[in-house]
Amino acid sequence: MAARKIKSRRKRGELHKCYKCPPEHMGWKRSQIRWRRTLPYCFEHALEFDEKNKPWPVCPKCESNDFGPLEWNGSIEKAVAVCDSCGFNDLATKHFDAPAIWVTLSPIDSSYKAPVS
């Protein structure tokens, strides 16, 4: 029977390459690397990859961060986003994705089915 190949041990202080960083970058410590779908990403590129960290949209009219109180009008397509500062209101589907609107606004006992994206 053939001998099993032994995995090499990690060396202390060894640097790891980010999947998105340019090749000339020296690398990152293992504690600074995050793994996304089995690929190494540094903290800068992990934020780009991670969809959980999307910023909340700002008001297109006054650039205020008070944009986003949503009003449920019976369905996702009819939901409205309102700006508290300037009073601007628009369909929520133009600024938010359907699952975000559904989770934020839908009634708990609703018979309406959640959207699949």
PDB file of N, CA and C in Angstrom, residues 59-115:
ATOM      1  N   CYS A  59     -31.585  59.525  -0.099  1.00  0.00           N
ATOM      2  CA  CYS A  59     -32.660  60.162  -0.856  1.00  0.00           C
ATOM      3  C   CYS A  59     -32.100  60.693  -2.178  1.00  0.00           C
ATOM      4  N   PRO A  60     -32.716  60.361  -3.317  1.00  0.00           N
ATOM      5  CA  PRO A  60     -32.213  60.857  -4.595  1.00  0.00           C
ATOM      6  C   PRO A  60     -32.427  62.359  -4.790  1.00  0.00           C
ATOM      7  N   LYS A  61     -33.331  62.952  -4.015  1.00  0.00           N
ATOM      8  CA  LYS A  61     -33.628  64.376  -4.176  1.00  0.00           C
ATOM      9  C   LYS A  61     -32.724  65.250  -3.311  1.00  0.00           C
ATOM     10  N   CYS A  62     -32.606  64.925  -2.007  1.00  0.00           N
ATOM     11  CA  CYS A  62     -31.856  65.807  -1.103  1.00  0.00           C
ATOM     12  C   CYS A  62     -30.590  65.155  -0.538  1.00  0.00           C
ATOM     13  N   GLU A  63     -30.268  63.923  -0.951  1.00  0.00           N
ATOM     14  CA  GLU A  63     -29.071  63.197  -0.491  1.00  0.00           C
ATOM     15  C   GLU A  63     -29.059  62.987   1.025  1.00  0.00           C
ATOM     16  N   SER A  64     -30.213  62.933   1.650  1.00  0.00           N
ATOM     17  CA  SER A  64     -30.312  62.756   3.097  1.00  0.00           C
ATOM     18  C   SER A  64     -30.318  61.268   3.452  1.00  0.00           C
ATOM     19  N   ASN A  65     -29.852  60.947   4.648  1.00  0.00           N
ATOM     20  CA  ASN A  65     -29.879  59.568   5.129  1.00  0.00           C
ATOM     21  C   ASN A  65     -31.214  59.208   5.768  1.00  0.00           C
ATOM     22  N   ASP A  66     -32.172  60.138   5.789  1.00  0.00           N
ATOM     23  CA  ASP A  66     -33.488  59.879   6.370  1.00  0.00           C
ATOM     24  C   ASP A  66     -34.425  59.198   5.381  1.00  0.00           C
ATOM     25  N   PHE A  67     -33.902  58.786   4.241  1.00  0.00           N
ATOM     26  CA  PHE A  67     -34.709  58.134   3.219  1.00  0.00           C
ATOM     27  C   PHE A  67     -34.950  56.683   3.612  1.00  0.00           C
ATOM     28  N   GLY A  68     -36.146  56.216   3.425  1.00  0.00           N
ATOM     29  CA  GLY A  68     -36.374  54.802   3.617  1.00  0.00           C
ATOM     30  C   GLY A  68     -37.504  54.373   4.505  1.00  0.00           C
ATOM     31  N   PRO A  69     -38.186  55.256   5.279  1.00  0.00           N
ATOM     32  CA  PRO A  69     -39.382  54.736   5.939  1.00  0.00           C
ATOM     33  C   PRO A  69     -40.339  54.241   4.854  1.00  0.00           C
ATOM     34  N   LEU A  70     -40.686  52.985   4.932  1.00  0.00           N
ATOM     35  CA  LEU A  70     -41.481  52.364   3.882  1.00  0.00           C
ATOM     36  C   LEU A  70     -42.931  52.230   4.323  1.00  0.00           C
ATOM     37  N   GLU A  71     -43.833  52.386   3.375  1.00  0.00           N
ATOM     38  CA  GLU A  71     -45.262  52.241   3.644  1.00  0.00           C
ATOM     39  C   GLU A  71     -45.789  51.061   2.845  1.00  0.00           C
ATOM     40  N   TRP A  72     -46.389  50.098   3.542  1.00  0.00           N
ATOM     41  CA  TRP A  72     -46.941  48.901   2.907  1.00  0.00           C
ATOM     42  C   TRP A  72     -48.316  49.231   2.356  1.00  0.00           C
ATOM     43  N   ASN A  73     -48.511  49.020   1.067  1.00  0.00           N
ATOM     44  CA  ASN A  73     -49.802  49.294   0.441  1.00  0.00           C
ATOM     45  C   ASN A  73     -50.415  48.033  -0.149  1.00  0.00           C
ATOM     46  N   GLY A  74     -50.221  46.909   0.510  1.00  0.00           N
ATOM     47  CA  GLY A  74     -50.851  45.671   0.074  1.00  0.00           C
ATOM     48  C   GLY A  74     -49.960  44.718  -0.695  1.00  0.00           C
ATOM     49  N   SER A  75     -48.907  45.208  -1.315  1.00  0.00           N
ATOM     50  CA  SER A  75     -47.994  44.327  -2.048  1.00  0.00           C
ATOM     51  C   SER A  75     -46.631  45.007  -2.165  1.00  0.00           C
ATOM     52  N   ILE A  76     -45.662  44.232  -2.592  1.00  0.00           N
ATOM     53  CA  ILE A  76     -44.308  44.770  -2.758  1.00  0.00           C
ATOM     54  C   ILE A  76     -44.286  45.829  -3.854  1.00  0.00           C
ATOM     55  N   GLU A  77     -45.017  45.580  -4.935  1.00  0.00           N
ATOM     56  CA  GLU A  77     -45.026  46.511  -6.068  1.00  0.00           C
ATOM     57  C   GLU A  77     -45.644  47.864  -5.711  1.00  0.00           C
ATOM     58  N   LYS A  78     -46.547  47.887  -4.718  1.00  0.00           N
ATOM     59  CA  LYS A  78     -47.221  49.129  -4.335  1.00  0.00           C
ATOM     60  C   LYS A  78     -46.575  49.824  -3.140  1.00  0.00           C
ATOM     61  N   ALA A  79     -45.570  49.208  -2.527  1.00  0.00           N
ATOM     62  CA  ALA A  79     -44.918  49.804  -1.355  1.00  0.00           C
ATOM     63  C   ALA A  79     -44.218  51.102  -1.754  1.00  0.00           C
ATOM     64  N   VAL A  80     -44.234  52.073  -0.840  1.00  0.00           N
ATOM     65  CA  VAL A  80     -43.685  53.402  -1.119  1.00  0.00           C
ATOM     66  C   VAL A  80     -42.591  53.724  -0.107  1.00  0.00           C
ATOM     67  N   ALA A  81     -41.474  54.294  -0.608  1.00  0.00           N
ATOM     68  CA  ALA A  81     -40.395  54.774   0.260  1.00  0.00           C
ATOM     69  C   ALA A  81     -40.518  56.286   0.373  1.00  0.00           C
ATOM     70  N   VAL A  82     -40.366  56.807   1.592  1.00  0.00           N
ATOM     71  CA  VAL A  82     -40.571  58.232   1.859  1.00  0.00           C
ATOM     72  C   VAL A  82     -39.326  58.815   2.509  1.00  0.00           C
ATOM     73  N   CYS A  83     -38.985  60.062   2.159  1.00  0.00           N
ATOM     74  CA  CYS A  83     -37.889  60.782   2.811  1.00  0.00           C
ATOM     75  C   CYS A  83     -38.487  61.682   3.889  1.00  0.00           C
ATOM     76  N   ASP A  84     -37.978  61.576   5.114  1.00  0.00           N
ATOM     77  CA  ASP A  84     -38.478  62.406   6.213  1.00  0.00           C
ATOM     78  C   ASP A  84     -38.052  63.859   6.073  1.00  0.00           C
ATOM     79  N   SER A  85     -36.918  64.114   5.432  1.00  0.00           N
ATOM     80  CA  SER A  85     -36.391  65.480   5.341  1.00  0.00           C
ATOM     81  C   SER A  85     -37.146  66.337   4.333  1.00  0.00           C
ATOM     82  N   CYS A  86     -37.281  65.836   3.101  1.00  0.00           N
ATOM     83  CA  CYS A  86     -37.862  66.676   2.051  1.00  0.00           C
ATOM     84  C   CYS A  86     -39.254  66.231   1.610  1.00  0.00           C
ATOM     85  N   GLY A  87     -39.729  65.090   2.087  1.00  0.00           N
ATOM     86  CA  GLY A  87     -41.057  64.629   1.722  1.00  0.00           C
ATOM     87  C   GLY A  87     -41.118  63.872   0.406  1.00  0.00           C
ATOM     88  N   PHE A  88     -39.989  63.615  -0.231  1.00  0.00           N
ATOM     89  CA  PHE A  88     -39.942  62.869  -1.487  1.00  0.00           C
ATOM     90  C   PHE A  88     -40.463  61.454  -1.258  1.00  0.00           C
ATOM     91  N   ASN A  89     -41.318  60.970  -2.151  1.00  0.00           N
ATOM     92  CA  ASN A  89     -41.761  59.583  -2.068  1.00  0.00           C
ATOM     93  C   ASN A  89     -41.764  58.968  -3.455  1.00  0.00           C
ATOM     94  N   ASP A  90     -41.444  57.675  -3.491  1.00  0.00           N
ATOM     95  CA  ASP A  90     -41.298  56.955  -4.751  1.00  0.00           C
ATOM     96  C   ASP A  90     -41.576  55.478  -4.483  1.00  0.00           C
ATOM     97  N   LEU A  91     -41.777  54.711  -5.531  1.00  0.00           N
ATOM     98  CA  LEU A  91     -41.978  53.278  -5.351  1.00  0.00           C
ATOM     99  C   LEU A  91     -40.733  52.662  -4.724  1.00  0.00           C
ATOM    100  N   ALA A  92     -40.937  51.832  -3.736  1.00  0.00           N
ATOM    101  CA  ALA A  92     -39.817  51.231  -3.006  1.00  0.00           C
ATOM    102  C   ALA A  92     -39.010  50.284  -3.881  1.00  0.00           C
ATOM    103  N   THR A  93     -39.634  49.682  -4.892  1.00  0.00           N
ATOM    104  CA  THR A  93     -38.921  48.732  -5.746  1.00  0.00           C
ATOM    105  C   THR A  93     -37.837  49.392  -6.586  1.00  0.00           C
ATOM    106  N   LYS A  94     -37.880  50.710  -6.733  1.00  0.00           N
ATOM    107  CA  LYS A  94     -36.835  51.420  -7.475  1.00  0.00           C
ATOM    108  C   LYS A  94     -35.562  51.585  -6.650  1.00  0.00           C
ATOM    109  N   HIS A  95     -35.660  51.475  -5.333  1.00  0.00           N
ATOM    110  CA  HIS A  95     -34.517  51.747  -4.460  1.00  0.00           C
ATOM    111  C   HIS A  95     -34.113  50.555  -3.595  1.00  0.00           C
ATOM    112  N   PHE A  96     -35.009  49.585  -3.399  1.00  0.00           N
ATOM    113  CA  PHE A  96     -34.750  48.426  -2.548  1.00  0.00           C
ATOM    114  C   PHE A  96     -35.067  47.159  -3.327  1.00  0.00           C
ATOM    115  N   ASP A  97     -34.431  46.055  -2.958  1.00  0.00           N
ATOM    116  CA  ASP A  97     -34.768  44.786  -3.601  1.00  0.00           C
ATOM    117  C   ASP A  97     -36.006  44.184  -2.928  1.00  0.00           C
ATOM    118  N   ALA A  98     -36.681  43.308  -3.648  1.00  0.00           N
ATOM    119  CA  ALA A  98     -37.959  42.760  -3.183  1.00  0.00           C
ATOM    120  C   ALA A  98     -37.861  42.022  -1.845  1.00  0.00           C
ATOM    121  N   PRO A  99     -36.844  41.180  -1.614  1.00  0.00           N
ATOM    122  CA  PRO A  99     -36.780  40.511  -0.303  1.00  0.00           C
ATOM    123  C   PRO A  99     -36.623  41.487   0.868  1.00  0.00           C
ATOM    124  N   ALA A 100     -35.890  42.584   0.670  1.00  0.00           N
ATOM    125  CA  ALA A 100     -35.729  43.573   1.744  1.00  0.00           C
ATOM    126  C   ALA A 100     -37.066  44.237   2.067  1.00  0.00           C
ATOM    127  N   ILE A 101     -37.841  44.546   1.049  1.00  0.00           N
ATOM    128  CA  ILE A 101     -39.159  45.150   1.267  1.00  0.00           C
ATOM    129  C   ILE A 101     -40.069  44.146   1.968  1.00  0.00           C
ATOM    130  N   TRP A 102     -40.039  42.901   1.524  1.00  0.00           N
ATOM    131  CA  TRP A 102     -40.890  41.865   2.110  1.00  0.00           C
ATOM    132  C   TRP A 102     -40.584  41.670   3.585  1.00  0.00           C
ATOM    133  N   VAL A 103     -39.316  41.545   3.930  1.00  0.00           N
ATOM    134  CA  VAL A 103     -38.931  41.301   5.322  1.00  0.00           C
ATOM    135  C   VAL A 103     -39.270  42.502   6.196  1.00  0.00           C
ATOM    136  N   THR A 104     -39.096  43.706   5.673  1.00  0.00           N
ATOM    137  CA  THR A 104     -39.322  44.914   6.451  1.00  0.00           C
ATOM    138  C   THR A 104     -40.805  45.209   6.657  1.00  0.00           C
ATOM    139  N   LEU A 105     -41.610  45.004   5.646  1.00  0.00           N
ATOM    140  CA  LEU A 105     -42.976  45.527   5.672  1.00  0.00           C
ATOM    141  C   LEU A 105     -44.122  44.537   5.746  1.00  0.00           C
ATOM    142  N   SER A 106     -43.956  43.346   5.261  1.00  0.00           N
ATOM    143  CA  SER A 106     -45.115  42.475   5.081  1.00  0.00           C
ATOM    144  C   SER A 106     -45.797  42.155   6.403  1.00  0.00           C
ATOM    145  N   PRO A 107     -47.124  42.075   6.396  1.00  0.00           N
ATOM    146  CA  PRO A 107     -47.852  41.690   7.603  1.00  0.00           C
ATOM    147  C   PRO A 107     -47.495  40.261   8.011  1.00  0.00           C
ATOM    148  N   ILE A 108     -47.495  39.988   9.298  1.00  0.00           N
ATOM    149  CA  ILE A 108     -47.078  38.677   9.795  1.00  0.00           C
ATOM    150  C   ILE A 108     -48.047  37.586   9.368  1.00  0.00           C
ATOM    151  N   ASP A 109     -49.338  37.863   9.415  1.00  0.00           N
ATOM    152  CA  ASP A 109     -50.330  36.840   9.079  1.00  0.00           C
ATOM    153  C   ASP A 109     -50.759  36.911   7.615  1.00  0.00           C
ATOM    154  N   SER A 110     -49.936  37.472   6.779  1.00  0.00           N
ATOM    155  CA  SER A 110     -50.275  37.659   5.377  1.00  0.00           C
ATOM    156  C   SER A 110     -50.327  36.329   4.633  1.00  0.00           C
ATOM    157  N   SER A 111     -51.283  36.197   3.737  1.00  0.00           N
ATOM    158  CA  SER A 111     -51.360  35.008   2.897  1.00  0.00           C
ATOM    159  C   SER A 111     -50.528  35.199   1.632  1.00  0.00           C
ATOM    160  N   TYR A 112     -49.982  36.398   1.459  1.00  0.00           N
ATOM    161  CA  TYR A 112     -49.148  36.714   0.304  1.00  0.00           C
ATOM    162  C   TYR A 112     -47.840  35.949   0.415  1.00  0.00           C
ATOM    163  N   LYS A 113     -47.428  35.282  -0.643  1.00  0.00           N
ATOM    164  CA  LYS A 113     -46.205  34.473  -0.610  1.00  0.00           C
ATOM    165  C   LYS A 113     -44.981  35.360  -0.773  1.00  0.00           C
ATOM    166  N   ALA A 114     -43.903  35.003  -0.084  1.00  0.00           N
ATOM    167  CA  ALA A 114     -42.649  35.745  -0.161  1.00  0.00           C
ATOM    168  C   ALA A 114     -42.053  35.615  -1.556  1.00  0.00           C
ATOM    169  N   PRO A 115     -41.410  36.674  -2.065  1.00  0.00           N
ATOM    170  CA  PRO A 115     -40.808  36.625  -3.401  1.00  0.00           C
ATOM    171  C   PRO A 115     -39.572  35.733  -3.412  1.00  0.00           C
TER     172      PRO A 115
END
